Short mmCIF file of C-alpha atoms in Angstrom, two decimals:
data_model
loop_
_atom_site.label_atom_id
_atom_site.label_comp_id
_atom_site.label_asym_id
_atom_site.label_seq_id
_atom_site.Cartn_x
_atom_site.Cartn_y
_atom_site.Cartn_z
CA MET A 808 49.26 -29.81 -11.31
CA ASP A 809 52.36 -29.76 -13.52
CA ASN A 810 54.20 -32.56 -15.34
CA ASN A 811 56.61 -33.24 -12.49
CA GLU A 812 53.80 -33.59 -9.95
CA ALA A 813 51.79 -35.86 -12.26
CA ILE A 814 54.83 -38.05 -12.95
CA ARG A 815 55.51 -38.42 -9.23
CA ILE A 816 51.90 -39.38 -8.47
CA VAL A 817 51.99 -42.17 -11.06
CA TRP A 818 55.53 -43.19 -10.02
CA ASP A 819 54.46 -43.58 -6.39
CA TYR A 820 51.44 -45.67 -7.41
CA MET A 821 53.71 -48.00 -9.39
CA HIS A 822 55.54 -49.12 -6.23
CA MET A 823 53.75 -51.98 -4.47
CA GLY A 824 56.01 -52.11 -1.41
CA HIS A 825 56.32 -55.89 -1.22
CA SER A 826 58.80 -57.25 1.33
CA LEU A 827 61.36 -59.75 0.10
CA ASN A 828 61.22 -63.33 1.32
CA LYS A 829 63.23 -66.41 0.38
CA ALA A 830 61.83 -67.91 -2.83
CA ASP A 831 62.34 -70.82 -5.20
CA ALA A 832 63.11 -68.64 -8.22
CA ILE A 833 63.66 -65.05 -9.32
CA MET A 834 62.01 -64.19 -12.63
CA VAL A 835 63.41 -61.18 -14.46
CA LEU A 836 61.27 -59.48 -17.10
CA GLY A 837 63.28 -58.03 -19.96
CA SER A 838 63.26 -54.34 -20.82
CA TYR A 839 65.52 -51.47 -21.88
CA ASP A 840 66.70 -51.04 -18.28
CA ILE A 841 69.80 -53.14 -17.58
CA ARG A 842 69.69 -52.10 -13.91
CA VAL A 843 66.89 -54.64 -13.55
CA ALA A 844 69.38 -57.39 -14.44
CA GLU A 845 72.00 -55.98 -12.09
CA TYR A 846 69.48 -55.89 -9.23
CA ALA A 847 68.26 -59.42 -9.96
CA ALA A 848 71.84 -60.70 -9.93
CA LYS A 849 72.38 -59.07 -6.55
CA LEU A 850 69.23 -60.75 -5.23
CA TRP A 851 70.65 -64.12 -6.29
CA LEU A 852 74.06 -63.33 -4.82
CA ASP A 853 72.38 -62.31 -1.56
CA GLY A 854 70.68 -65.71 -1.42
CA TRP A 855 67.02 -64.81 -1.99
CA ALA A 856 66.51 -67.70 -4.45
CA PRO A 857 68.62 -70.43 -6.06
CA CYS A 858 67.42 -69.89 -9.64
CA LEU A 859 67.32 -66.88 -11.99
CA ILE A 860 64.94 -66.90 -14.97
CA PHE A 861 65.49 -64.25 -17.66
CA SER A 862 62.62 -63.66 -20.06
CA GLY A 863 62.20 -61.48 -23.15
CA SER A 864 62.96 -61.43 -26.88
CA GLY A 865 63.35 -57.67 -27.46
CA THR A 866 66.55 -56.83 -29.34
CA LYS A 867 67.08 -53.06 -29.18
CA TYR A 868 65.83 -49.74 -27.87
CA SER A 869 66.73 -46.95 -30.26
CA ASP A 870 66.51 -44.13 -27.71
CA SER A 871 68.65 -45.89 -25.08
CA ALA A 872 72.34 -45.09 -25.47
CA VAL A 873 73.24 -47.80 -22.96
CA TRP A 874 71.52 -50.52 -25.04
CA GLN A 875 73.35 -49.72 -28.29
CA ARG A 876 76.25 -52.05 -27.51
CA PHE A 877 73.77 -54.94 -27.19
CA VAL A 878 71.92 -54.45 -30.50
CA GLY A 879 71.02 -57.82 -32.00
CA SER A 880 70.90 -59.70 -28.70
CA THR A 881 67.66 -60.51 -26.91
CA GLU A 882 66.79 -58.94 -23.57
CA ALA A 883 66.95 -62.32 -21.86
CA ASP A 884 70.42 -63.11 -23.23
CA VAL A 885 71.80 -59.65 -22.40
CA PHE A 886 70.38 -59.78 -18.88
CA ALA A 887 71.75 -63.30 -18.35
CA ASP A 888 75.20 -62.16 -19.46
CA ILE A 889 75.06 -59.26 -16.99
CA ALA A 890 74.23 -61.75 -14.23
CA ARG A 891 77.12 -64.02 -15.22
CA LYS A 892 79.53 -61.10 -15.11
CA ALA A 893 78.22 -60.28 -11.63
CA GLY A 894 79.11 -63.79 -10.46
CA VAL A 895 75.96 -65.87 -11.05
CA PRO A 896 76.94 -69.33 -12.42
CA ASP A 897 75.41 -70.78 -15.58
CA ASP A 898 73.74 -73.63 -13.71
CA ALA A 899 71.64 -71.10 -11.75
CA ILE A 900 70.32 -69.39 -14.91
CA LEU A 901 67.38 -70.26 -17.15
CA ILE A 902 66.76 -68.28 -20.35
CA GLU A 903 63.43 -67.78 -22.12
CA ASN A 904 64.11 -65.57 -25.14
CA LYS A 905 61.01 -66.01 -27.31
CA SER A 906 58.34 -63.99 -25.46
CA GLN A 907 57.21 -60.71 -27.00
CA ASN A 908 55.06 -59.22 -24.24
CA THR A 909 54.51 -59.40 -20.49
CA GLY A 910 51.91 -62.13 -20.71
CA GLN A 911 54.20 -64.29 -22.80
CA ASN A 912 57.07 -63.61 -20.37
CA TYR A 913 55.13 -65.49 -17.73
CA GLU A 914 53.41 -68.00 -20.01
CA PHE A 915 56.65 -69.19 -21.61
CA ALA A 916 58.63 -69.08 -18.35
CA MET A 917 56.01 -71.16 -16.54
CA SER A 918 56.09 -73.68 -19.41
CA LEU A 919 59.87 -73.86 -19.13
CA LEU A 920 59.65 -74.57 -15.40
CA LYS A 921 56.95 -77.18 -15.97
CA GLU A 922 59.11 -78.96 -18.55
CA ARG A 923 61.90 -79.15 -16.00
CA GLU A 924 59.50 -80.31 -13.26
CA PHE A 925 60.63 -77.36 -11.18
CA ARG A 926 58.93 -77.10 -7.79
CA LEU A 927 57.65 -73.55 -7.36
CA GLU A 928 56.01 -72.34 -4.15
CA ARG A 929 57.19 -68.72 -4.07
CA LEU A 930 58.35 -66.51 -6.95
CA ILE A 931 60.13 -63.17 -6.91
CA ALA A 932 59.35 -61.15 -10.07
CA VAL A 933 61.75 -58.32 -10.94
CA GLN A 934 60.80 -55.41 -13.17
CA LYS A 935 61.44 -51.71 -13.65
CA PRO A 936 60.38 -49.47 -10.74
CA CYS A 937 57.62 -47.95 -12.90
CA MET A 938 56.03 -51.29 -13.84
CA GLU A 939 55.51 -53.24 -10.62
CA PRO A 940 51.65 -53.36 -10.61
CA ARG A 941 51.48 -54.50 -14.22
CA ALA A 942 54.09 -57.19 -13.61
CA TYR A 943 52.07 -58.34 -10.60
CA ALA A 944 48.64 -58.27 -12.27
CA THR A 945 49.86 -60.17 -15.33
CA CYS A 946 51.73 -62.78 -13.33
CA LYS A 947 48.63 -63.57 -11.27
CA ILE A 948 46.94 -64.75 -14.49
CA TRP A 949 49.66 -67.30 -15.22
CA LEU A 950 50.88 -68.28 -11.78
CA PRO A 951 49.18 -71.24 -10.04
CA GLU A 952 46.97 -70.02 -7.18
CA ASN A 953 49.04 -71.81 -4.57
CA VAL A 954 52.25 -69.99 -5.56
CA GLU A 955 53.09 -66.83 -3.62
CA LEU A 956 54.19 -63.84 -5.70
CA ILE A 957 56.54 -61.06 -4.62
CA VAL A 958 57.21 -58.17 -7.02
CA THR A 959 60.25 -55.98 -6.60
CA SER A 960 62.43 -53.54 -8.55
CA PRO A 961 65.72 -51.65 -8.20
CA ASN A 962 65.57 -49.35 -5.19
CA LEU A 963 65.82 -46.02 -7.00
CA SER A 964 64.19 -42.69 -6.27
CA LEU A 965 62.35 -40.88 -9.04
CA GLU A 966 65.24 -38.42 -9.27
CA GLU A 967 67.82 -41.19 -9.56
CA TYR A 968 65.78 -43.00 -12.16
CA GLN A 969 65.12 -40.10 -14.49
CA ASN A 970 68.65 -38.68 -14.22
CA GLU A 971 70.34 -41.89 -15.36
CA LEU A 972 71.79 -41.96 -18.88
CA LEU A 973 69.26 -44.44 -20.25
CA CYS A 974 66.38 -42.26 -19.09
CA ILE A 975 67.49 -39.02 -20.77
CA SER A 976 64.53 -39.10 -23.15
CA ASP A 977 60.81 -39.26 -22.38
CA HIS A 978 60.75 -42.94 -23.35
CA TRP A 979 60.37 -44.17 -19.77
CA VAL A 980 57.57 -41.70 -18.95
CA ASN A 981 55.64 -42.74 -22.04
CA ASN A 982 56.14 -46.37 -21.01
CA MET A 983 54.90 -45.69 -17.48
CA VAL A 984 51.80 -43.90 -18.77
CA GLY A 985 51.11 -46.73 -21.20
CA ASP A 986 51.51 -49.32 -18.45
CA LEU A 987 49.02 -47.47 -16.25
CA GLN A 988 46.49 -47.50 -19.09
CA ARG A 989 47.01 -51.24 -19.47
CA ILE A 990 46.41 -51.76 -15.75
CA LYS A 991 42.97 -50.26 -16.34
CA GLU A 992 42.16 -51.80 -19.73
CA TYR A 993 43.72 -55.27 -19.71
CA PRO A 994 41.62 -56.99 -17.01
CA VAL A 995 38.53 -56.99 -19.25
CA LYS A 996 40.61 -58.71 -21.94
CA GLY A 997 41.75 -61.37 -19.49
CA PHE A 998 45.38 -60.27 -19.66
CA GLN A 999 45.65 -59.13 -16.03
CA ILE A 1000 43.76 -59.28 -12.74
CA HIS A 1001 41.90 -56.13 -11.67
CA GLN A 1002 43.69 -53.53 -9.56
CA ASP A 1003 42.16 -50.36 -8.15
CA ILE A 1004 43.48 -47.07 -9.51
CA PRO A 1005 42.84 -44.09 -7.20
CA ASP A 1006 41.15 -41.04 -8.77
CA GLU A 1007 44.25 -38.93 -8.12
CA VAL A 1008 46.40 -41.37 -10.08
CA TRP A 1009 43.99 -41.54 -13.01
CA GLY A 1010 43.77 -37.75 -12.99
CA ALA A 1011 47.56 -37.61 -13.26
CA PHE A 1012 47.37 -40.10 -16.14
CA ASN A 1013 44.92 -37.89 -18.03
CA PHE A 1014 47.04 -34.81 -17.37
CA LEU A 1015 50.16 -36.49 -18.77
CA VAL A 1016 48.32 -37.77 -21.84
CA GLU A 1017 46.95 -34.28 -22.50
CA ASN A 1018 50.50 -32.95 -22.25
CA GLY A 1019 51.93 -35.26 -24.85
CA TYR A 1020 52.92 -38.46 -23.06
CA SER A 1021 50.90 -40.66 -25.36
CA ALA A 1022 53.47 -42.56 -27.43
CA ASN A 1023 52.88 -45.91 -25.68
CA LEU A 1024 49.11 -45.79 -25.38
CA LEU A 1025 46.98 -48.63 -26.72
CA LYS A 1026 45.81 -48.18 -30.26
CA SER A 1027 42.05 -47.61 -30.45
#
């Protein structure tokens, strides 16, 4: 095994393969990757749901050249502005810009919907391609049992993703490795539901950690 093979094994595991279906809302989890916002806006424009919820309080990513022009603005506000520029009207957008982690993304967004007495039967959650299972497992903690969840991400190949300008560093690989660790560790803390991790995937995780992709691991 080499780094490229290990990265691909984990990358493939991170794609859940959910099929899109019409929903009541599209929830967009903030991150360094503005393509998530662009994809979510396209989903709205294509009519998959009438409401876009942007969540996240992060303000900058020092190793992302693309994000530098947004320094000082929250993820949710930046993503919402991208959607507006794509043609999504203000009255279709809800902003939650206080959450500081994935659990709070959902907790605060669900509270916002509850305050507005929003009827939710199906939700589309949008995240980075390398974070689908974590987005799913966390959402299942906060989403009412009777609400159907679909997780999706920009349709990008591994090559397309890692060759883009905002992925020129190893930041995204470290994030993906850290997210995989959290898929394993967080269920016992009550932060996520359990998901099986095949031995091959966990072997790739260990290989990548041993080869230096450890910057986003949980602190012991």
